[in-house]
Amino acid sequence: MIWILLVLLYGVLKGLREIAKKKAMTKNSVMEVLIAYTFLSFIFVLPELPKAGGLESKYYFFIAIKSFAVFLAWICSFRSLKKLPVSLYGILDLSRVLFATSFGVFLLGESLNAMQISGLLIVCAGLLLLKFRIPFGKRKTEETGEIDKESDEKSKTQTLYVILALISCLLNAVSGFLDKVLMKDISSSQLQFWYMFFMILYYALYMFASHTKVSLSVAKNQWIWILAVMFIIGDKALFIANGIPESRITIMTLIKQSGCLITILGGYFVFKEKNIAYKLFCASVVIAGILVSMIH
């Protein structure tokens, strides 16, 4: 079915985007990449302008809230991705399933059956398993048994960026929740254009308030261009898939997690990261939990 292929395309591009983000930030700062990436993405959606009009004022307000959630989410995710191994970040990103489910239960009134509860517990177990092999706490030196200060500082720093990654997942879940509400009454072209318009506005305000400058070198950073292209193609594929009557949200949620495997493998082949086998195991536990939760 075409909608499955479209969602799979989105998932693969999402995983590749995480790799491209990290590569882009080796040449420019976090905010330079974010601002240039957002600006280019907006340029690419300008052809949607003729189809973007005719919204009631309340929808502009809700799209502005969605965009602000994504604006903050991107700042958190880019900062954490710059410091964390991309393979670890990919697994942490799966936690957005937990947040999205929570919004569905508490805000949309959806109920969970026994299999869904079991699946969510397995997801939590997979995320917690990361801590046993990749510790975030204090370490002691073998010689003295005292706290290794350098290791302790690294652990505290890593913990901070793990928290930022989880905040990003929470904010992305807020955005996804608003997507579900908004797409009942507006078109994908309207949502995509105004969403990017407000993103540009927020970054412009950020640049003005923080006196952030963007060097011309961003134009030569090919990874930023690749990021913007993958972002627009991936989002458009997902919007089209959502518009196909036969598509199922539950199956789409699972297929989207294919990006995690791409990210972990990218960490190994592109960045030569360690503990890849264990990270793949943790990711498989999380994905197994998602599969279990979809059994009726």
Coordinates of C-alpha atoms in Angstrom, one line a residue:
M1 CA 0.0 0.0 0.0
I2 CA 1.2 3.4 -1.0
W3 CA 0.7 5.0 2.4
I4 CA 2.9 2.5 4.1
L5 CA 5.7 3.3 1.6
L6 CA 5.2 7.0 2.3
V7 CA 5.4 6.6 6.1
L8 CA 8.5 4.4 5.6
L9 CA 10.1 7.2 3.5
Y10 CA 9.3 9.6 6.3
G11 CA 10.9 7.3 8.9
V12 CA 14.1 6.7 6.9
L13 CA 14.5 10.4 6.2
K14 CA 13.9 11.2 9.8
G15 CA 16.8 8.9 10.8
L16 CA 19.0 10.3 8.1
R17 CA 18.2 13.9 9.3
E18 CA 19.6 13.2 12.7
I19 CA 22.9 12.2 11.1
A20 CA 22.9 15.2 8.8
K21 CA 22.1 17.5 11.8
K22 CA 25.2 16.3 13.7
K23 CA 27.4 16.6 10.6
A24 CA 26.1 20.2 9.9
M25 CA 26.9 21.2 13.5
T26 CA 30.6 20.3 13.0
K27 CA 30.9 23.2 10.6
N28 CA 28.5 25.8 12.2
S29 CA 27.1 26.5 15.6
V30 CA 23.8 25.1 16.8
M31 CA 21.8 28.3 16.3
E32 CA 23.4 29.0 12.9
V33 CA 22.3 25.6 11.7
L34 CA 18.8 25.9 13.1
I35 CA 18.2 29.4 11.7
A36 CA 19.6 28.5 8.2
Y37 CA 17.8 25.2 8.2
T38 CA 14.5 26.8 9.1
F39 CA 14.9 29.6 6.6
L40 CA 15.7 27.2 3.7
S41 CA 12.7 25.0 4.7
F42 CA 10.4 28.0 4.6
I43 CA 11.7 28.9 1.1
F44 CA 10.9 25.4 -0.1
V45 CA 7.3 25.6 1.2
L46 CA 6.6 29.0 -0.4
P47 CA 4.8 27.3 -3.4
E48 CA 2.1 26.3 -0.9
L49 CA 1.2 30.0 -0.4
P50 CA -1.7 30.1 -2.9
K51 CA -3.3 27.1 -1.1
A52 CA -2.7 28.5 2.5
G53 CA -5.3 31.2 2.8
G54 CA -8.9 31.1 4.1
L55 CA -8.2 30.1 7.7
E56 CA -10.3 31.2 10.6
S57 CA -8.3 33.3 13.1
K58 CA -8.4 30.6 15.8
Y59 CA -6.4 28.3 13.6
Y60 CA -3.6 30.8 13.2
F61 CA -3.5 30.9 17.0
F62 CA -3.2 27.1 17.4
I63 CA -0.7 26.8 14.6
A64 CA 1.4 29.5 16.3
I65 CA 1.3 27.4 19.5
K66 CA 2.4 24.3 17.6
S67 CA 5.2 26.2 16.0
F68 CA 6.4 27.6 19.3
A69 CA 6.5 24.0 20.7
V70 CA 8.6 22.9 17.8
F71 CA 10.8 26.0 18.0
L72 CA 11.7 25.0 21.6
A73 CA 11.9 21.3 20.8
W74 CA 14.4 22.0 18.0
I75 CA 16.6 24.1 20.2
C76 CA 16.6 21.3 22.9
S77 CA 17.1 18.5 20.3
F78 CA 19.9 20.2 18.4
R79 CA 21.8 21.1 21.6
S80 CA 21.5 17.6 22.9
L81 CA 22.4 16.0 19.6
K82 CA 25.5 18.0 19.3
K83 CA 26.8 16.6 22.6
L84 CA 25.3 13.1 22.7
P85 CA 26.2 10.1 20.5
V86 CA 23.7 10.1 17.6
S87 CA 22.9 6.4 18.3
L88 CA 22.0 7.2 21.9
Y89 CA 19.9 10.2 20.8
G90 CA 18.0 8.0 18.4
I91 CA 16.9 5.6 21.1
L92 CA 15.9 8.5 23.5
D93 CA 13.8 9.9 20.6
L94 CA 11.6 6.8 20.8
S95 CA 10.3 8.1 24.2
R96 CA 8.0 10.4 22.3
V97 CA 5.8 7.3 21.9
L98 CA 5.2 7.5 25.7
F99 CA 4.4 11.2 25.6
A100 CA 2.1 10.9 22.6
T101 CA 0.2 8.0 24.3
S102 CA -0.2 10.1 27.5
F103 CA -1.7 12.9 25.5
G104 CA -4.1 10.5 23.8
V105 CA -5.3 9.1 27.1
F106 CA -5.5 12.3 29.2
L107 CA -6.4 14.9 26.6
L108 CA -8.3 12.9 23.9
G109 CA -10.0 10.5 26.3
E110 CA -8.6 7.4 24.6
S111 CA -8.4 4.2 26.7
L112 CA -5.7 1.6 27.0
N113 CA -6.2 -2.1 26.9
A114 CA -4.1 -4.7 28.7
M115 CA -1.8 -5.2 25.7
Q116 CA -1.2 -1.5 25.3
I117 CA -0.3 -1.1 28.9
S118 CA 2.1 -4.1 28.6
G119 CA 3.6 -2.6 25.5
L120 CA 4.2 0.7 27.2
L121 CA 5.9 -1.1 30.1
I122 CA 8.2 -2.8 27.7
V123 CA 9.0 0.5 26.0
C124 CA 9.9 1.9 29.4
A125 CA 12.1 -1.1 30.1
G126 CA 14.0 -0.6 26.8
L127 CA 14.7 3.0 27.7
L128 CA 15.8 2.2 31.2
L129 CA 18.2 -0.5 29.9
L130 CA 20.3 2.2 28.4
K131 CA 21.4 3.3 31.9
F132 CA 22.9 -0.1 32.8
R133 CA 25.4 0.0 29.9
I134 CA 25.7 3.8 29.5
P135 CA 25.8 5.1 33.0
F136 CA 24.9 8.7 33.8
G137 CA 26.0 8.7 37.4
K138 CA 29.2 9.1 39.4
R139 CA 32.2 6.8 38.9
K140 CA 34.9 5.9 41.3
T141 CA 38.6 5.5 40.5
E142 CA 40.0 2.0 40.9
E143 CA 43.1 3.1 42.8
T144 CA 41.5 5.2 45.6
G145 CA 37.8 4.4 45.4
E146 CA 37.1 8.1 45.4
I147 CA 34.8 9.9 43.0
D148 CA 36.5 10.5 39.6
K149 CA 35.8 14.2 39.2
E150 CA 36.4 14.3 35.5
S151 CA 34.1 11.4 34.9
D152 CA 31.6 12.9 37.3
E153 CA 31.5 16.1 35.3
K154 CA 31.1 14.3 32.0
S155 CA 28.2 12.2 33.5
K156 CA 26.5 15.4 34.8
T157 CA 26.9 17.0 31.4
Q158 CA 25.5 14.0 29.6
T159 CA 22.6 13.8 32.0
L160 CA 21.7 17.4 31.2
Y161 CA 21.7 16.7 27.4
V162 CA 19.6 13.5 28.0
I163 CA 17.1 15.7 29.8
L164 CA 17.1 18.2 26.9
A165 CA 16.4 15.3 24.5
L166 CA 13.5 14.1 26.6
I167 CA 12.1 17.7 26.8
S168 CA 12.3 17.8 23.0
C169 CA 10.3 14.5 22.8
L170 CA 7.7 16.0 25.1
L171 CA 7.3 19.2 23.0
N172 CA 7.2 17.2 19.8
A173 CA 4.4 15.1 21.3
V174 CA 2.6 18.4 21.9
S175 CA 3.1 19.3 18.3
G176 CA 1.8 15.9 17.2
F177 CA -1.3 16.3 19.4
L178 CA -2.0 19.7 17.8
D179 CA -1.5 18.2 14.3
K180 CA -4.2 15.6 15.1
V181 CA -6.6 18.3 16.2
L182 CA -5.9 20.8 13.4
M183 CA -5.9 18.3 10.5
K184 CA -9.6 17.7 11.1
D185 CA -10.4 21.2 9.8
I186 CA -7.5 22.5 7.7
S187 CA -5.4 21.2 4.8
S188 CA -1.8 19.9 4.9
S189 CA -0.8 22.9 2.7
Q190 CA -2.2 25.4 5.1
L191 CA -0.7 23.7 8.1
Q192 CA 2.8 23.3 6.5
F193 CA 3.0 26.9 5.2
W194 CA 1.8 28.7 8.4
Y195 CA 3.8 26.4 10.6
M196 CA 7.0 27.3 8.8
F197 CA 6.0 31.0 8.7
F198 CA 5.7 31.1 12.5
M199 CA 8.9 29.2 12.9
I200 CA 10.7 31.9 10.8
L201 CA 9.1 34.6 13.0
Y202 CA 10.2 33.0 16.2
Y203 CA 13.8 32.6 15.0
A204 CA 13.8 36.2 13.8
L205 CA 12.7 37.3 17.3
Y206 CA 15.3 35.1 18.9
M207 CA 18.1 36.6 16.7
F208 CA 17.0 40.1 17.6
A209 CA 16.7 39.4 21.4
S210 CA 19.9 37.5 21.7
H211 CA 21.9 39.4 19.1
T212 CA 22.7 36.1 17.4
K213 CA 24.6 36.4 14.1
V214 CA 24.7 33.9 11.3
S215 CA 27.9 33.8 9.3
L216 CA 27.8 33.4 5.5
S217 CA 29.6 30.1 5.9
V218 CA 26.1 28.4 6.4
A219 CA 25.5 28.8 2.6
K220 CA 28.5 26.5 2.0
N221 CA 27.4 23.9 4.6
Q222 CA 25.9 21.3 2.3
W223 CA 24.5 19.4 5.2
I224 CA 22.1 22.3 6.0
W225 CA 20.7 22.1 2.4
I226 CA 20.4 18.3 2.6
L227 CA 18.6 18.7 6.0
A228 CA 16.0 21.2 4.6
V229 CA 15.3 19.0 1.5
M230 CA 14.8 15.9 3.6
F231 CA 12.6 17.7 6.1
I232 CA 10.2 19.1 3.4
I233 CA 10.0 15.8 1.5
G234 CA 9.5 13.8 4.7
D235 CA 6.8 16.0 6.0
K236 CA 5.0 16.1 2.7
A237 CA 5.1 12.3 2.5
L238 CA 3.6 12.1 6.0
F239 CA 0.8 14.6 5.2
I240 CA -0.1 12.7 2.0
A241 CA -0.2 9.4 4.0
N242 CA -2.4 11.0 6.6
G243 CA -4.8 12.0 3.9
I244 CA -5.3 8.5 2.5
P245 CA -8.5 7.0 4.0
E246 CA -7.0 3.5 4.4
S247 CA -4.0 4.7 6.5
R248 CA -4.0 3.6 10.1
I249 CA -2.4 5.8 12.8
T250 CA -1.3 2.9 14.9
I251 CA 0.6 1.3 12.1
M252 CA 2.1 4.6 11.0
T253 CA 3.4 5.2 14.5
L254 CA 5.3 1.9 14.4
I255 CA 6.7 2.5 10.9
K256 CA 8.0 5.9 11.8
Q257 CA 10.3 4.3 14.4
S258 CA 12.4 2.9 11.6
G259 CA 14.3 6.1 11.8
C260 CA 15.8 5.0 15.1
L261 CA 17.6 2.0 13.4
I262 CA 18.9 4.3 10.7
T263 CA 20.3 6.7 13.4
I264 CA 22.0 3.9 15.4
L265 CA 23.6 2.4 12.2
G266 CA 24.6 5.9 11.2
G267 CA 26.3 6.3 14.6
Y268 CA 28.4 3.2 13.9
F269 CA 29.3 3.7 10.2
V270 CA 29.5 7.6 10.1
F271 CA 30.7 8.5 13.6
K272 CA 32.4 5.2 14.7
E273 CA 30.4 5.2 17.9
K274 CA 30.7 2.3 20.5
N275 CA 28.2 0.0 22.2
I276 CA 26.2 -0.2 18.9
A277 CA 25.1 -3.8 19.5
Y278 CA 23.7 -3.0 22.9
K279 CA 22.0 0.1 21.6
L280 CA 20.4 -2.0 18.8
F281 CA 19.2 -4.4 21.5
C282 CA 17.6 -1.5 23.6
A283 CA 16.0 -0.2 20.4
S284 CA 14.6 -3.6 19.6
V285 CA 13.1 -3.9 23.1
V286 CA 11.4 -0.5 22.6
I287 CA 10.1 -1.4 19.2
A288 CA 8.9 -4.8 20.5
G289 CA 6.9 -2.9 23.1
I290 CA 5.3 -0.7 20.4
L291 CA 4.4 -3.9 18.5
V292 CA 2.8 -5.4 21.6
S293 CA 0.8 -2.3 22.3
M294 CA -0.7 -2.6 18.8
I295 CA -2.0 -6.1 19.3
H296 CA -5.8 -6.1 19.8

